[in-house]
mmCIF file of C-alpha atoms and ligand atoms in Angstrom:
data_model
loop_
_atom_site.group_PDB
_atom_site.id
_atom_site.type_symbol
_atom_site.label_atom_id
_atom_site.label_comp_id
_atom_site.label_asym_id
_atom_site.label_seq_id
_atom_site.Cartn_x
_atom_site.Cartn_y
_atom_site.Cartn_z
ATOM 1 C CA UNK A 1 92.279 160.157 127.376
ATOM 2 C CA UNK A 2 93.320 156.871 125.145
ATOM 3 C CA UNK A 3 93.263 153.763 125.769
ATOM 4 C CA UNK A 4 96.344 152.203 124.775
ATOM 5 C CA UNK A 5 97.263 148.135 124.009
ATOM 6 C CA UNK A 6 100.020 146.062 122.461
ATOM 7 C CA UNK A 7 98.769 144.598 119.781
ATOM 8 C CA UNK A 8 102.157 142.772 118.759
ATOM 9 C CA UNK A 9 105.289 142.223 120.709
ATOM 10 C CA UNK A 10 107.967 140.242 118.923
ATOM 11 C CA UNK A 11 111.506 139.983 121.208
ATOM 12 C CA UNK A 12 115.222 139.740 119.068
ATOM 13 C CA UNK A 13 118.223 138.539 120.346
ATOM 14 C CA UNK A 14 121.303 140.189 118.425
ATOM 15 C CA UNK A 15 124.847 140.337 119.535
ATOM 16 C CA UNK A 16 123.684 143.581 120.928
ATOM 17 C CA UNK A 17 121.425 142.409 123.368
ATOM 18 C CA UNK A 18 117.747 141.642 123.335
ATOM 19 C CA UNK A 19 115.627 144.604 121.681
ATOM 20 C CA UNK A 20 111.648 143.939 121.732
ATOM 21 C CA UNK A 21 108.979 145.197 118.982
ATOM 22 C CA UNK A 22 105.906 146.589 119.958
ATOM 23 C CA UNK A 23 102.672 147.255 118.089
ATOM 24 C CA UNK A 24 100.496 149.994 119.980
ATOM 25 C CA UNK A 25 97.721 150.404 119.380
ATOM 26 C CA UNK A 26 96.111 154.025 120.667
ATOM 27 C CA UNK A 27 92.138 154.637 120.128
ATOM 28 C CA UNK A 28 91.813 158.546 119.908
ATOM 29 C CA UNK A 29 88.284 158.482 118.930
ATOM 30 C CA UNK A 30 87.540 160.765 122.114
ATOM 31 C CA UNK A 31 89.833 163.435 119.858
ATOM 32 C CA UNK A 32 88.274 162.721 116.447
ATOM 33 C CA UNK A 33 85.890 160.403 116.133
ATOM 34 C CA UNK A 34 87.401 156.669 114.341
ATOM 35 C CA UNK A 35 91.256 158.418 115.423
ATOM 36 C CA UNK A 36 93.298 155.278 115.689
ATOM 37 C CA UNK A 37 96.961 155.973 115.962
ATOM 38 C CA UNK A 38 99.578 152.950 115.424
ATOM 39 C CA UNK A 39 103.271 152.960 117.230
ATOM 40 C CA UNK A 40 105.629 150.834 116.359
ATOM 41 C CA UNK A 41 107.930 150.842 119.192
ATOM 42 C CA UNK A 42 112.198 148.905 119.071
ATOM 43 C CA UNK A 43 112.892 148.693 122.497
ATOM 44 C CA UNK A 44 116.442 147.614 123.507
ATOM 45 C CA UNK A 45 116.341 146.313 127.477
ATOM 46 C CA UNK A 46 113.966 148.774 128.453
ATOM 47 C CA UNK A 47 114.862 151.791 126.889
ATOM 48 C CA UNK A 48 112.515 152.689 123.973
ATOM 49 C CA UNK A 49 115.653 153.816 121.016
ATOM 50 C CA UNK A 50 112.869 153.879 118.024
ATOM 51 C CA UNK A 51 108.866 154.713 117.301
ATOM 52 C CA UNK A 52 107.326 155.111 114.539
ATOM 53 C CA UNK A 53 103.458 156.138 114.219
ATOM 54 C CA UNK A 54 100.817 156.812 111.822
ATOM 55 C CA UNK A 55 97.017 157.183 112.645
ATOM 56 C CA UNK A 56 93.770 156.945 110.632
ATOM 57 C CA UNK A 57 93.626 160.329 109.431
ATOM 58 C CA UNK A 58 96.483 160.332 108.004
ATOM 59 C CA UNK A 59 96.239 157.671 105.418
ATOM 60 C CA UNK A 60 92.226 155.957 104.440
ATOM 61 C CA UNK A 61 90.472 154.338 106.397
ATOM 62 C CA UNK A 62 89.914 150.352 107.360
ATOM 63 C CA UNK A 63 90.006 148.213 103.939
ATOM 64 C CA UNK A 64 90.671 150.608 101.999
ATOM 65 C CA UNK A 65 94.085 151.287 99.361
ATOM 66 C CA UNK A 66 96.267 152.719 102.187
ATOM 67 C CA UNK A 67 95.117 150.783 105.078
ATOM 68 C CA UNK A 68 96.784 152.548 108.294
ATOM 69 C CA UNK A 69 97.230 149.213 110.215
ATOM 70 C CA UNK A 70 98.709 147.719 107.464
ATOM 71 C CA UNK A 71 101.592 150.136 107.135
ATOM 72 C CA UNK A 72 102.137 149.995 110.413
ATOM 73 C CA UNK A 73 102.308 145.955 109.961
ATOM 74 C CA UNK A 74 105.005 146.811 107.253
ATOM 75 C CA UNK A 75 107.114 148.738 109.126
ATOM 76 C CA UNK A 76 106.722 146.237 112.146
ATOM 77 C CA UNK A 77 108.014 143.845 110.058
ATOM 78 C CA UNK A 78 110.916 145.877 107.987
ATOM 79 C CA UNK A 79 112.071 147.174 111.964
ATOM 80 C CA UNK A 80 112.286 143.622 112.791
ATOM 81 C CA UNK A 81 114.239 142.688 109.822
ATOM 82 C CA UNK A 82 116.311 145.694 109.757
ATOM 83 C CA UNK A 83 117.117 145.401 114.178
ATOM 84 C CA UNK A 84 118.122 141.632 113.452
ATOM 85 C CA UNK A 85 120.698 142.490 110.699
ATOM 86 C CA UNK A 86 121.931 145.661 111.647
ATOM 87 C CA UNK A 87 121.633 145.451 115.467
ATOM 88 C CA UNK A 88 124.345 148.325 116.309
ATOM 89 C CA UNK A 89 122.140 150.930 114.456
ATOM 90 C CA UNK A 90 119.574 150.691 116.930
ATOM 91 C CA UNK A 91 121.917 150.810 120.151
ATOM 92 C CA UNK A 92 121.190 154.879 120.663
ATOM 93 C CA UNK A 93 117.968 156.464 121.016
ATOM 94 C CA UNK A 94 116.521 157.758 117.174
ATOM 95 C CA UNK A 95 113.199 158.952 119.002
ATOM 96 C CA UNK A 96 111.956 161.509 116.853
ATOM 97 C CA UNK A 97 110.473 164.276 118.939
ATOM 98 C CA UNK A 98 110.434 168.459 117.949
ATOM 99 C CA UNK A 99 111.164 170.098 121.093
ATOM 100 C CA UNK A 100 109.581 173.327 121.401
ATOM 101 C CA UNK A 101 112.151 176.112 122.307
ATOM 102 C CA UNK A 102 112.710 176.786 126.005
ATOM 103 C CA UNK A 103 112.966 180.376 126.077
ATOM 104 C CA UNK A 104 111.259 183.111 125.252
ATOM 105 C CA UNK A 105 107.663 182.510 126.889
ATOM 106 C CA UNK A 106 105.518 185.494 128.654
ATOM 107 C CA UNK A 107 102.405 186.364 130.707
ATOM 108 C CA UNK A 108 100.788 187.916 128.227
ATOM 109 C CA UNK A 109 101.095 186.782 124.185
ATOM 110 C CA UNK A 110 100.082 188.885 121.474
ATOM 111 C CA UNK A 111 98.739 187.670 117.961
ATOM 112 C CA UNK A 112 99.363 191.121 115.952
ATOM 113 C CA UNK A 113 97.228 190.176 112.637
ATOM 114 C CA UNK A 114 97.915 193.082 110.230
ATOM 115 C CA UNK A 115 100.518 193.452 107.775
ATOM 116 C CA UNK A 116 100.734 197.135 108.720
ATOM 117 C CA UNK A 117 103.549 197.486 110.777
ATOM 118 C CA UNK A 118 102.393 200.449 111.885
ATOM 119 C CA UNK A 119 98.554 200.338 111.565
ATOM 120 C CA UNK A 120 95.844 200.509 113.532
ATOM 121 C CA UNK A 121 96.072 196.755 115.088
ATOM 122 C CA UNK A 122 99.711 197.524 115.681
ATOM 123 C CA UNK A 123 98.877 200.142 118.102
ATOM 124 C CA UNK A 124 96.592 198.255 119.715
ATOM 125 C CA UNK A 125 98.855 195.612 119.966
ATOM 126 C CA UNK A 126 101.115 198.291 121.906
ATOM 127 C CA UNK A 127 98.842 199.269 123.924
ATOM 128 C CA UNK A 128 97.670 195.843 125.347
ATOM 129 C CA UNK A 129 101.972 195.165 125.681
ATOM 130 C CA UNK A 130 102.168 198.706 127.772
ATOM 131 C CA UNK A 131 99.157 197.502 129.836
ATOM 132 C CA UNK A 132 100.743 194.554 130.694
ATOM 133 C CA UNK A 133 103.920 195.847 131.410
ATOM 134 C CA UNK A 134 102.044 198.502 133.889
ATOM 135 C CA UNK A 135 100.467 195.365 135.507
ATOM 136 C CA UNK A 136 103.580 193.985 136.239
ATOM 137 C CA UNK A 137 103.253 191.247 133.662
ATOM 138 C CA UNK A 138 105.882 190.029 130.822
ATOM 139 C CA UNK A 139 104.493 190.324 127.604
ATOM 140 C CA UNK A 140 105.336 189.380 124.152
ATOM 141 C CA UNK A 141 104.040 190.406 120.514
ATOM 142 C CA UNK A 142 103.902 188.517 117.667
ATOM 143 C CA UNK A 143 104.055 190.236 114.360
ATOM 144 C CA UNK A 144 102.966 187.165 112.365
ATOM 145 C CA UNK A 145 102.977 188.805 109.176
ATOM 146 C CA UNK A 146 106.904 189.285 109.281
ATOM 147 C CA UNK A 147 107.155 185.922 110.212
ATOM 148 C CA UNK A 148 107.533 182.469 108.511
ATOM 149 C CA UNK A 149 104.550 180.602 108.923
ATOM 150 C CA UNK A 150 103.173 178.164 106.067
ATOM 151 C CA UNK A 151 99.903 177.203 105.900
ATOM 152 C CA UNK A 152 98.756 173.716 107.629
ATOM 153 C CA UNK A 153 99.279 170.807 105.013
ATOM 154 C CA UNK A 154 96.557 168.638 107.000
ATOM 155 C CA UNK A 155 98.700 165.715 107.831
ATOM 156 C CA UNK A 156 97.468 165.282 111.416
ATOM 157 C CA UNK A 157 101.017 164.112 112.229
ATOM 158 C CA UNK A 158 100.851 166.176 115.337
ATOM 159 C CA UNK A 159 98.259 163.672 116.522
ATOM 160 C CA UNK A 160 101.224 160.894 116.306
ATOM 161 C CA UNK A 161 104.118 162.046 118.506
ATOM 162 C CA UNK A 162 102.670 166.107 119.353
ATOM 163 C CA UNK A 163 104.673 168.159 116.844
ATOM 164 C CA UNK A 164 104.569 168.998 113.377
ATOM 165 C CA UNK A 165 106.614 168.385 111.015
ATOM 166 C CA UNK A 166 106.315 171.709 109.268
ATOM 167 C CA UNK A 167 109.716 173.230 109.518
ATOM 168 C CA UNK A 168 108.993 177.486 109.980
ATOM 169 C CA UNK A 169 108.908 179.954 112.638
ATOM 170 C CA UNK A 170 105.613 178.606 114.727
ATOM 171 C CA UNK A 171 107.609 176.535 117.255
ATOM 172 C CA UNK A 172 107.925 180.010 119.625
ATOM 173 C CA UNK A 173 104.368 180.792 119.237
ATOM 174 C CA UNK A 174 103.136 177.202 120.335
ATOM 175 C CA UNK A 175 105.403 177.456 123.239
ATOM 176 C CA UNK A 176 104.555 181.285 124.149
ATOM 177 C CA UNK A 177 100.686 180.151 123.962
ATOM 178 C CA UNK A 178 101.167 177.296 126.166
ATOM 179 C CA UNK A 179 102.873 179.115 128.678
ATOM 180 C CA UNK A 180 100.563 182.131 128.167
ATOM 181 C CA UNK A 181 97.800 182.991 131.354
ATOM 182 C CA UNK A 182 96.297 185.662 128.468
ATOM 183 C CA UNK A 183 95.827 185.667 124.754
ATOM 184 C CA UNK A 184 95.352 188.383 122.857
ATOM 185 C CA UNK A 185 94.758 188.149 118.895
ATOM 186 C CA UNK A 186 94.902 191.878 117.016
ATOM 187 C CA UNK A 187 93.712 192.032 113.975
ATOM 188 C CA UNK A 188 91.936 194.140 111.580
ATOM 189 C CA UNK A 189 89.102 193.001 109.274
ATOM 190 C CA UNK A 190 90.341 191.452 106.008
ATOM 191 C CA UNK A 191 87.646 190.737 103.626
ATOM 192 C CA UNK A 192 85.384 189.706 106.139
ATOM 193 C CA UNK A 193 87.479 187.510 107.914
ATOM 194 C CA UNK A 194 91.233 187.667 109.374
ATOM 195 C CA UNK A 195 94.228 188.431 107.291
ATOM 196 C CA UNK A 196 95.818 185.191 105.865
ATOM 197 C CA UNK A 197 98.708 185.038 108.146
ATOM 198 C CA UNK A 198 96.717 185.161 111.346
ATOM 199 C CA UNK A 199 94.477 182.451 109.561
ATOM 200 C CA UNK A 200 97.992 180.498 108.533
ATOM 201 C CA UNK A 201 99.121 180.788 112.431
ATOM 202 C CA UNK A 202 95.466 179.568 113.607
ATOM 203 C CA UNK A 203 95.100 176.867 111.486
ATOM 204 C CA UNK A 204 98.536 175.657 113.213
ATOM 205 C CA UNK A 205 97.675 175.794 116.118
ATOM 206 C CA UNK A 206 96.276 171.809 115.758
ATOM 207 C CA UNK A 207 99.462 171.268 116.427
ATOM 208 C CA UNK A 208 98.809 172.700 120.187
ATOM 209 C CA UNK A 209 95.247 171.051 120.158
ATOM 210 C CA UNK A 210 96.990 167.976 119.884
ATOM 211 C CA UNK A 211 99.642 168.630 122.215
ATOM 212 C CA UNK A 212 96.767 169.458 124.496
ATOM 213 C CA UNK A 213 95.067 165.863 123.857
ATOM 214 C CA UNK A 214 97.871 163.566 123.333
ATOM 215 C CA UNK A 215 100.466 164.937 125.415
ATOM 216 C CA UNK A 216 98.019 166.678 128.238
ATOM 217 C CA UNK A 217 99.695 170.410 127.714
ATOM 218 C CA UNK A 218 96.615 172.622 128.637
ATOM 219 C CA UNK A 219 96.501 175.829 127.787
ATOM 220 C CA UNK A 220 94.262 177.853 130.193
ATOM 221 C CA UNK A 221 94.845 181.207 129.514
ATOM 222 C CA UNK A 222 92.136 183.935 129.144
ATOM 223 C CA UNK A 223 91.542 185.205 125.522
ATOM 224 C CA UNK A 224 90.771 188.743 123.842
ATOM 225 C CA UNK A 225 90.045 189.704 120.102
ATOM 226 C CA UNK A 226 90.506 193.428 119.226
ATOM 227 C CA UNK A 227 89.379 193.907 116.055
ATOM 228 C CA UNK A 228 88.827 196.931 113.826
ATOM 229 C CA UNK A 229 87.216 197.430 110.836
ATOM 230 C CA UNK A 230 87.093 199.906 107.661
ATOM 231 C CA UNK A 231 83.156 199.897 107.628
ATOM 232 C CA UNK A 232 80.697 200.868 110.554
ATOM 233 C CA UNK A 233 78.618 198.666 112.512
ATOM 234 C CA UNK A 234 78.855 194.949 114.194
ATOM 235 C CA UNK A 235 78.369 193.472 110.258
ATOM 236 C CA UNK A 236 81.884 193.472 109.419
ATOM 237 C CA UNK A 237 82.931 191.836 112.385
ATOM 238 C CA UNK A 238 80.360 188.784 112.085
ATOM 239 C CA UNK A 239 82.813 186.529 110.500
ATOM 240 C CA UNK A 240 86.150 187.532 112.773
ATOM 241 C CA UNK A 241 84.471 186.708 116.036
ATOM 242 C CA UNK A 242 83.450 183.529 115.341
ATOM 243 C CA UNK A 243 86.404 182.579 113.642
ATOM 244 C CA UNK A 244 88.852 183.699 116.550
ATOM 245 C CA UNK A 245 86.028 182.547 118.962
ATOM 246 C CA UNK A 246 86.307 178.753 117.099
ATOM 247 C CA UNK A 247 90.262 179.508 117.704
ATOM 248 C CA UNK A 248 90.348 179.919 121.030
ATOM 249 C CA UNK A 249 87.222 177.509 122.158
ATOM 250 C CA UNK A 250 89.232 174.568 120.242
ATOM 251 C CA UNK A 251 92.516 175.184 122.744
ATOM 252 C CA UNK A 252 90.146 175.331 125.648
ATOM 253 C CA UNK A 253 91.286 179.601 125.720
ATOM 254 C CA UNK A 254 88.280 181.463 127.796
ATOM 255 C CA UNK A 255 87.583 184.459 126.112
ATOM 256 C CA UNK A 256 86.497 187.356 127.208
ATOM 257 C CA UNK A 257 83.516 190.215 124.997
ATOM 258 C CA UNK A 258 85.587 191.012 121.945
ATOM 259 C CA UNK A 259 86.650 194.771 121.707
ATOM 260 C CA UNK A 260 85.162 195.632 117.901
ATOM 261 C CA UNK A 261 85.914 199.167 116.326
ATOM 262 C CA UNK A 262 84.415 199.925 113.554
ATOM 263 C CA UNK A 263 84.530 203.050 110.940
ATOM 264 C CA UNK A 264 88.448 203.240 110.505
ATOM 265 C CA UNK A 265 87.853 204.051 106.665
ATOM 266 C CA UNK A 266 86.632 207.294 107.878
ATOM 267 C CA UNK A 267 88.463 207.477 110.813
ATOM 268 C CA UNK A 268 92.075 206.345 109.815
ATOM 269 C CA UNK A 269 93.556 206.424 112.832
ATOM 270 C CA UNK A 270 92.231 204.360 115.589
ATOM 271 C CA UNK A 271 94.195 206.967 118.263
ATOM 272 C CA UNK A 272 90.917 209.491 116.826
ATOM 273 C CA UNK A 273 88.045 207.461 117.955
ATOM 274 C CA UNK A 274 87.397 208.701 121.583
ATOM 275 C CA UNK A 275 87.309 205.999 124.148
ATOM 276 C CA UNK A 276 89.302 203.513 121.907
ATOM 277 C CA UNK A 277 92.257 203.194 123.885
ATOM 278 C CA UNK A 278 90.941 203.057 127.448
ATOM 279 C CA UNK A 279 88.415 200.294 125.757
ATOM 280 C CA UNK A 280 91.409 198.093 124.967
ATOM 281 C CA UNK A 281 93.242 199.332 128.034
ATOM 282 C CA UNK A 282 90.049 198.071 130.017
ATOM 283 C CA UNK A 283 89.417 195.016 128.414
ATOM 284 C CA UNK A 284 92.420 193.650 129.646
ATOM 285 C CA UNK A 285 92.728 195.148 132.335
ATOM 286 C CA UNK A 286 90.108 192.953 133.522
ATOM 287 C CA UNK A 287 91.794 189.508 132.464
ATOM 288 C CA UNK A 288 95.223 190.625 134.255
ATOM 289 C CA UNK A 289 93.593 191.678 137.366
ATOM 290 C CA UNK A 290 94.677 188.207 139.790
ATOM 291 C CA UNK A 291 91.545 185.907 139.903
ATOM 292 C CA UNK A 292 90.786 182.931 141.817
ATOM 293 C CA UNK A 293 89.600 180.389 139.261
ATOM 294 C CA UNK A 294 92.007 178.141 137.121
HETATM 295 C C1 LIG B 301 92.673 193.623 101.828
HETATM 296 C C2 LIG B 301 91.771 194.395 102.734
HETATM 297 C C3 LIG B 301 90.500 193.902 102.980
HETATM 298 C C4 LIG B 301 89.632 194.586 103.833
HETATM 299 N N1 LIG B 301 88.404 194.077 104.052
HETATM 300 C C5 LIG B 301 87.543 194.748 104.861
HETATM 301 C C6 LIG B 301 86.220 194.242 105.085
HETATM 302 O O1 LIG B 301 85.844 193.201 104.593
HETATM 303 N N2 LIG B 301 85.391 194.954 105.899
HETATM 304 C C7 LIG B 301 85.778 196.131 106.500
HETATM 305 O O2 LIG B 301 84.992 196.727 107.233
HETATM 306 N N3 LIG B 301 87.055 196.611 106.319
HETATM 307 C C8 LIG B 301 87.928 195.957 105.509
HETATM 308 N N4 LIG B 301 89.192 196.444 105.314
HETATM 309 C C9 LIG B 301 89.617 197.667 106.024
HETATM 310 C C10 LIG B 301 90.481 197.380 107.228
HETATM 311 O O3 LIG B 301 89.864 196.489 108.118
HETATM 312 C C11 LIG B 301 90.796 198.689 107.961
HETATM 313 O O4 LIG B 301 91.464 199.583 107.071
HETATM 314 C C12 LIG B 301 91.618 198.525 109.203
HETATM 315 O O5 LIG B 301 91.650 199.747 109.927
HETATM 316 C C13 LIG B 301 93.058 198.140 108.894
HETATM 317 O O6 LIG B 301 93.706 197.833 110.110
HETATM 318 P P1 LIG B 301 95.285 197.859 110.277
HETATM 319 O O7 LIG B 301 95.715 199.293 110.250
HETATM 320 O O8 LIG B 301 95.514 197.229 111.601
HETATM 321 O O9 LIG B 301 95.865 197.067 109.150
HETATM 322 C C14 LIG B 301 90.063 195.798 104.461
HETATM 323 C C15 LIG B 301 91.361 196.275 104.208
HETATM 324 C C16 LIG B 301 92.200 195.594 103.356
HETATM 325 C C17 LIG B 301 93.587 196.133 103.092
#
């Protein structure tokens, strides 16, 4: 996936033992293309009690004002400085790291778009948890609206250490889609695209794109959009599908034909349109039923 060299190693001897530097150097150009990520690791015996990393997208590139090798030169040098004076600050592990929570995962996870508690992609998203739960599956619903999720700042920290630093409610959601064997986003139409939380929570998920790359945490769960719409016809739903396509195809999801419904303005209720339900009901149907490939 990377290939991965010291590019510095400087060894200390303190009253506290011997602690050794290292400066890794990480090409990630099979991620994004030029991705060079930079750890500074303090090692004390073996055991690895500090890192610090920054990559090439983060800051500018090669020769440039904020040159990333450079800062990672500075801190190299600072850590050094800073393990020789004040040795007994480094003598327990400060490894940054995010854990994702442990709990809470399911078969089935459901992206519930729409700000309407009770709207049309709401019932949808209770039918596809009822379907589940008839299959024998866990499943869990996400009502992302009610939730805390910030938009993504663009950082590409998650391509140092594999989590971001964003502090909000998406930690569950990463976990529940790694752990997830199907995916199902819910969502109606919102000025030709998704409604901005769904976007917010997509845009996230680099975070789980790099978890996938860095870390190798593969998602390989089956995906399926339901989407309705207020107008008739496939035009409203040009944009949605190849947005939540373009979500799913960068976490390496395999989705399955979208379920589009159309007319609600007219309709309303999506429980009127004959076939609706047993159309959703179907369409995953089909992804739960066991399988023998990956
Ligand atoms: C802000 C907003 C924007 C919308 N944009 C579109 C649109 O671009 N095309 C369309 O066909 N329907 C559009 N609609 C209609 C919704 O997609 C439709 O009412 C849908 O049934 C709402 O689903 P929900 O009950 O799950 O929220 C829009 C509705 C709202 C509130």
């Amino acid at each position: 996936m990377s290939e991965s060299a010291a590019e510095k190693i400087q060894d200390i001897e303190t009253s506290e033992g011997t602690f050794t530097l290292r400066l890794v150097r990480d090409d990630l150009g099979e991620i994004y293309p030029g991705m060079i990520r930079y750890t500074v690791e303090v090692l004390r015996g073996t055991e690895t009690v500090y890192t610090y990393a920054i990559n090439t997208y983060e800051s500018g590139r090669l020769g440039t004002l904020f040159d990333t090798r450079k800062a990672a030169e500075i801190v190299f040098a600072r850590l050094a400085h800073d393990v020789t004076s004040r040795p007994h600050l480094y003598t327990r592990s400060r490894v940054f790291t995010r854990p994702l929570p442990g709990t809470g995962t399911a078969d089935v996870v459901i992206l519930q778009g729409s700000p309407r508690r009770f709207g049309n992609s709401a019932k949808i998203a209770s039918w596809c948890d009822d379907e589940a739960a008839q299959s024998g599956l866990t499943s869990r619903v996400f009502y992302l609206q009610e939730m805390d999720i910030r938009p993504c700042i663009g950082c590409y920290v998650c391509y140092d250490q594999g989590y971001c630093p964003v502090e909000d409610d998406m930690p569950p959601i990463i976990r529940a889609l790694e752990a997830a064997s199907v995916i199902v986003v819910c969502t109606p139409v919102y000025t030709g695209t998704v409604p901005a939380a769904l976007k917010a929570a997509m845009d996230r998920c680099q975070w789980l794109h790099a978890r996938e790359k860095i870390l190798g945490k593969e998602v390989r769960a089956r995906g399926l959009l339901v989407a309705v719409a207020g107008r008739r016809g496939s035009e409203p739903f040009v944009c949605v599908t190849r947005v939540v396509g373009m979500f799913m195809e960068n976490l390496g999801i395999r989705p399955a034909d979208p379920v589009l419904i159309g007319d609600l303005d007219r309709a309303r209720d999506v429980e009127t349109i004959g076939g609706a339900e047993d159309g959703v009901r179907a369409a995953l149907s089909a992804l739960l039923a066991p399988r023998n490939e990956r």
